[in-house]
Amino acid sequence: MNTEFAVRAMSIGKRKGGKELWQDLSFDVERGSHVAITGASGSGKTTLLNCLGLLETPDQGSLIFNGKEIRKSSARSRTIFYRNQVGFVFQNYALVDSWSVARNLRVALTYSKQNKPSRTLMTASVLERLGLAGKERSLVYSLSGGEQQRVALARLLLKNPPLILADEPLAALDDQTASLVTSVLNECCERGAALIYSTHDTNYASTADKVIRLTP
């Protein structure tokens, strides 16, 4: 495994609604590794993911990405980092319901250097692999929950980000879909991406290279 760190958290802390979620939290995440975040409901698992994805800011400490302290970067640099480096797997899939599958996936390729024919081929290949061939023009709201999850996975594969943040990625999934999600996330890590995910599933957490346990 490559020992270069994708993320380094140094003594970070966060309060919400007058409650201290965590303080002096430090950890390293290596490229290509799986890191699980566990803890009781309300312990701040999703908030920690949001901080790592720059959707929220820690109240204290430092977050270092690829050797750079992100809090000291300009707003433009943070936007570029999020756009190019981070892929989120949200519990609600974060798709636009009124858009077609193809339009939702084009968002992942907005900043791709591939030409249009190459993007079309890439998209078709990913959709076929995930059992969504022929669904390009389908509106997201017409899809089942499992199909929407697969569209979200297709978006992740097309973006191919170095850092993946997943909020309860296996929650409420049937065994077949959970197996597919796990396979796709593992494939991304094999390509060198760092995966950080929150979970209540102790079995899934046990497969991680490292576990961050949050306590209230």
CSV table of C-alpha atoms in Angstrom, one decimal:
chain,number,residue,atom,x,y,z
A,1,MET,CA,0.0,0.0,0.0
A,2,ASN,CA,1.2,3.5,-0.8
A,3,THR,CA,2.1,5.2,2.5
A,4,GLU,CA,1.6,8.7,1.1
A,5,PHE,CA,-1.2,10.4,3.1
A,6,ALA,CA,-4.3,11.6,1.3
A,7,VAL,CA,-5.6,13.2,4.5
A,8,ARG,CA,-4.1,14.2,7.8
A,9,ALA,CA,-6.3,15.6,10.6
A,10,MET,CA,-4.4,17.2,13.5
A,11,SER,CA,-6.2,18.0,16.7
A,12,ILE,CA,-9.5,19.0,15.0
A,13,GLY,CA,-12.6,19.8,17.1
A,14,LYS,CA,-16.2,20.6,16.4
A,15,ARG,CA,-19.2,21.9,18.4
A,16,LYS,CA,-22.8,22.0,17.2
A,17,GLY,CA,-25.8,23.5,18.9
A,18,GLY,CA,-23.7,24.1,22.0
A,19,LYS,CA,-22.6,20.4,22.1
A,20,GLU,CA,-19.0,19.3,21.7
A,21,LEU,CA,-19.0,16.5,19.2
A,22,TRP,CA,-15.3,15.8,19.3
A,23,GLN,CA,-12.0,17.5,20.2
A,24,ASP,CA,-8.3,16.9,19.6
A,25,LEU,CA,-9.1,14.3,17.0
A,26,SER,CA,-6.1,13.3,15.0
A,27,PHE,CA,-5.7,10.6,12.3
A,28,ASP,CA,-4.0,9.9,9.0
A,29,VAL,CA,-5.6,8.3,5.9
A,30,GLU,CA,-3.3,6.7,3.4
A,31,ARG,CA,-4.0,6.5,-0.3
A,32,GLY,CA,-5.8,3.3,-1.3
A,33,SER,CA,-7.0,2.6,2.2
A,34,HIS,CA,-10.4,2.1,3.7
A,35,VAL,CA,-11.2,4.0,6.9
A,36,ALA,CA,-14.4,3.5,8.9
A,37,ILE,CA,-16.0,6.1,11.2
A,38,THR,CA,-18.1,4.6,13.9
A,39,GLY,CA,-20.0,5.9,16.9
A,40,ALA,CA,-23.5,6.2,18.4
A,41,SER,CA,-26.1,8.4,16.7
A,42,GLY,CA,-25.3,12.0,17.4
A,43,SER,CA,-21.6,11.4,17.8
A,44,GLY,CA,-20.7,13.5,14.8
A,45,LYS,CA,-20.0,11.0,12.1
A,46,THR,CA,-21.7,12.8,9.3
A,47,THR,CA,-20.3,16.1,10.5
A,48,LEU,CA,-16.8,14.7,10.4
A,49,LEU,CA,-17.4,13.6,6.8
A,50,ASN,CA,-18.7,17.0,5.9
A,51,CYS,CA,-15.6,18.6,7.4
A,52,LEU,CA,-13.3,16.3,5.4
A,53,GLY,CA,-15.3,17.2,2.3
A,54,LEU,CA,-15.2,21.0,3.0
A,55,LEU,CA,-18.9,21.2,3.4
A,56,GLU,CA,-18.3,22.3,7.1
A,57,THR,CA,-15.3,23.7,8.9
A,58,PRO,CA,-13.7,22.3,12.1
A,59,ASP,CA,-13.7,24.8,15.0
A,60,GLN,CA,-10.1,24.0,15.8
A,61,GLY,CA,-7.1,22.1,14.5
A,62,SER,CA,-5.7,21.5,11.0
A,63,LEU,CA,-6.8,19.4,7.9
A,64,ILE,CA,-4.1,18.6,5.5
A,65,PHE,CA,-4.8,17.3,2.0
A,66,ASN,CA,-2.0,16.2,-0.2
A,67,GLY,CA,0.4,18.0,2.0
A,68,LYS,CA,-1.4,21.3,2.0
A,69,GLU,CA,-3.3,22.9,4.9
A,70,ILE,CA,-6.7,23.5,3.3
A,71,ARG,CA,-8.0,26.0,5.8
A,72,LYS,CA,-5.2,28.4,4.8
A,73,SER,CA,-6.1,28.1,1.1
A,74,SER,CA,-8.2,30.6,-0.7
A,75,ALA,CA,-11.9,30.1,-1.3
A,76,ARG,CA,-11.1,29.4,-5.0
A,77,SER,CA,-8.5,26.8,-4.1
A,78,ARG,CA,-11.0,25.0,-1.8
A,79,THR,CA,-13.6,25.0,-4.5
A,80,ILE,CA,-11.2,23.5,-7.0
A,81,PHE,CA,-10.1,20.9,-4.5
A,82,TYR,CA,-13.7,19.9,-3.8
A,83,ARG,CA,-14.5,19.8,-7.5
A,84,ASN,CA,-11.5,17.8,-8.6
A,85,GLN,CA,-10.5,15.7,-5.5
A,86,VAL,CA,-13.6,14.7,-3.6
A,87,GLY,CA,-16.4,12.3,-4.4
A,88,PHE,CA,-19.4,12.0,-2.0
A,89,VAL,CA,-21.7,9.0,-1.6
A,90,PHE,CA,-24.7,10.5,0.2
A,91,GLN,CA,-27.5,8.6,1.9
A,92,ASN,CA,-30.1,10.4,-0.3
A,93,TYR,CA,-27.9,9.9,-3.5
A,94,ALA,CA,-27.9,13.7,-4.2
A,95,LEU,CA,-29.3,13.3,-7.7
A,96,VAL,CA,-31.6,15.7,-9.4
A,97,ASP,CA,-34.9,13.9,-9.6
A,98,SER,CA,-36.3,15.9,-12.6
A,99,TRP,CA,-33.1,15.2,-14.7
A,100,SER,CA,-32.4,12.2,-16.8
A,101,VAL,CA,-29.8,9.6,-15.8
A,102,ALA,CA,-27.5,10.9,-18.6
A,103,ARG,CA,-27.8,14.5,-17.5
A,104,ASN,CA,-27.0,13.6,-13.9
A,105,LEU,CA,-23.9,11.7,-15.0
A,106,ARG,CA,-22.7,14.6,-17.2
A,107,VAL,CA,-22.2,16.6,-14.1
A,108,ALA,CA,-19.4,14.2,-13.1
A,109,LEU,CA,-17.6,14.8,-16.4
A,110,THR,CA,-18.0,18.6,-16.4
A,111,TYR,CA,-14.3,19.1,-15.9
A,112,SER,CA,-13.0,16.0,-17.7
A,113,LYS,CA,-10.3,16.4,-20.3
A,114,GLN,CA,-11.9,13.6,-22.4
A,115,ASN,CA,-13.6,14.6,-25.6
A,116,LYS,CA,-17.4,14.1,-26.1
A,117,PRO,CA,-17.2,10.7,-27.9
A,118,SER,CA,-14.9,9.4,-25.2
A,119,ARG,CA,-17.3,10.6,-22.4
A,120,THR,CA,-20.2,8.9,-24.2
A,121,LEU,CA,-18.4,5.6,-24.4
A,122,MET,CA,-17.2,5.8,-20.7
A,123,THR,CA,-20.8,6.6,-19.6
A,124,ALA,CA,-22.3,3.7,-21.6
A,125,SER,CA,-19.7,1.3,-20.3
A,126,VAL,CA,-20.3,2.2,-16.7
A,127,LEU,CA,-24.1,2.0,-17.1
A,128,GLU,CA,-23.8,-1.4,-18.7
A,129,ARG,CA,-21.6,-2.6,-15.9
A,130,LEU,CA,-24.1,-1.4,-13.2
A,131,GLY,CA,-27.1,-2.9,-15.0
A,132,LEU,CA,-28.5,0.4,-16.2
A,133,ALA,CA,-28.0,0.1,-19.9
A,134,GLY,CA,-30.9,1.7,-21.8
A,135,LYS,CA,-31.7,3.9,-18.8
A,136,GLU,CA,-29.9,7.0,-20.1
A,137,ARG,CA,-33.0,8.9,-20.9
A,138,SER,CA,-35.0,7.8,-17.8
A,139,LEU,CA,-35.9,10.5,-15.3
A,140,VAL,CA,-34.4,9.8,-11.9
A,141,TYR,CA,-37.7,10.1,-10.1
A,142,SER,CA,-39.0,7.2,-12.1
A,143,LEU,CA,-36.3,4.8,-10.9
A,144,SER,CA,-36.4,2.5,-8.0
A,145,GLY,CA,-34.2,3.3,-4.9
A,146,GLY,CA,-31.8,0.6,-5.9
A,147,GLU,CA,-31.5,2.0,-9.4
A,148,GLN,CA,-30.9,5.5,-8.0
A,149,GLN,CA,-28.1,4.1,-5.9
A,150,ARG,CA,-26.5,2.6,-9.0
A,151,VAL,CA,-26.8,6.0,-10.8
A,152,ALA,CA,-24.9,7.5,-7.8
A,153,LEU,CA,-22.3,4.8,-8.1
A,154,ALA,CA,-22.0,5.4,-11.9
A,155,ARG,CA,-21.4,9.1,-11.1
A,156,LEU,CA,-18.6,8.2,-8.7
A,157,LEU,CA,-16.9,5.8,-11.1
A,158,LEU,CA,-17.0,8.5,-13.9
A,159,LYS,CA,-15.5,11.2,-11.7
A,160,ASN,CA,-12.9,8.8,-10.2
A,161,PRO,CA,-11.9,11.1,-7.3
A,162,PRO,CA,-8.8,10.6,-5.2
A,163,LEU,CA,-10.9,11.0,-2.0
A,164,ILE,CA,-14.2,9.2,-1.4
A,165,LEU,CA,-16.5,10.2,1.5
A,166,ALA,CA,-19.4,7.8,2.0
A,167,ASP,CA,-22.2,8.4,4.6
A,168,GLU,CA,-23.6,5.0,5.7
A,169,PRO,CA,-23.2,3.6,2.2
A,170,LEU,CA,-24.8,0.2,3.0
A,171,ALA,CA,-27.7,1.5,5.0
A,172,ALA,CA,-31.1,0.0,4.1
A,173,LEU,CA,-29.8,-1.8,1.1
A,174,ASP,CA,-30.6,-5.3,0.1
A,175,ASP,CA,-27.8,-7.9,0.0
A,176,GLN,CA,-27.3,-7.6,-3.8
A,177,THR,CA,-27.1,-3.8,-3.9
A,178,ALA,CA,-24.9,-3.8,-0.8
A,179,SER,CA,-22.5,-6.2,-2.5
A,180,LEU,CA,-22.4,-4.0,-5.6
A,181,VAL,CA,-21.7,-0.9,-3.6
A,182,THR,CA,-18.9,-2.6,-1.7
A,183,SER,CA,-17.4,-3.9,-5.0
A,184,VAL,CA,-17.4,-0.4,-6.6
A,185,LEU,CA,-15.9,1.3,-3.5
A,186,ASN,CA,-13.2,-1.4,-3.3
A,187,GLU,CA,-12.4,-1.0,-7.0
A,188,CYS,CA,-11.9,2.8,-6.4
A,189,CYS,CA,-9.5,2.0,-3.6
A,190,GLU,CA,-7.6,-0.4,-5.8
A,191,ARG,CA,-7.1,2.5,-8.2
A,192,GLY,CA,-5.5,4.5,-5.4
A,193,ALA,CA,-8.5,6.4,-3.9
A,194,ALA,CA,-8.8,6.9,-0.2
A,195,LEU,CA,-12.2,5.8,1.2
A,196,ILE,CA,-13.6,7.2,4.4
A,197,TYR,CA,-17.1,6.0,5.4
A,198,SER,CA,-19.4,6.2,8.3
A,199,THR,CA,-21.2,3.1,9.4
A,200,HIS,CA,-23.3,1.5,12.2
A,201,ASP,CA,-22.5,-1.9,10.6
A,202,THR,CA,-19.8,-3.5,12.8
A,203,ASN,CA,-19.1,-6.2,10.2
A,204,TYR,CA,-18.5,-3.7,7.5
A,205,ALA,CA,-16.3,-1.6,9.9
A,206,SER,CA,-14.2,-4.7,10.6
A,207,THR,CA,-13.1,-4.8,7.0
A,208,ALA,CA,-11.5,-1.3,7.2
A,209,ASP,CA,-7.8,-0.7,7.4
A,210,LYS,CA,-8.4,1.7,10.2
A,211,VAL,CA,-11.4,2.6,12.5
A,212,ILE,CA,-12.1,6.1,13.9
A,213,ARG,CA,-14.4,5.7,16.9
A,214,LEU,CA,-16.3,8.8,17.9
A,215,THR,CA,-17.6,9.0,21.5
A,216,PRO,CA,-20.1,11.6,22.8
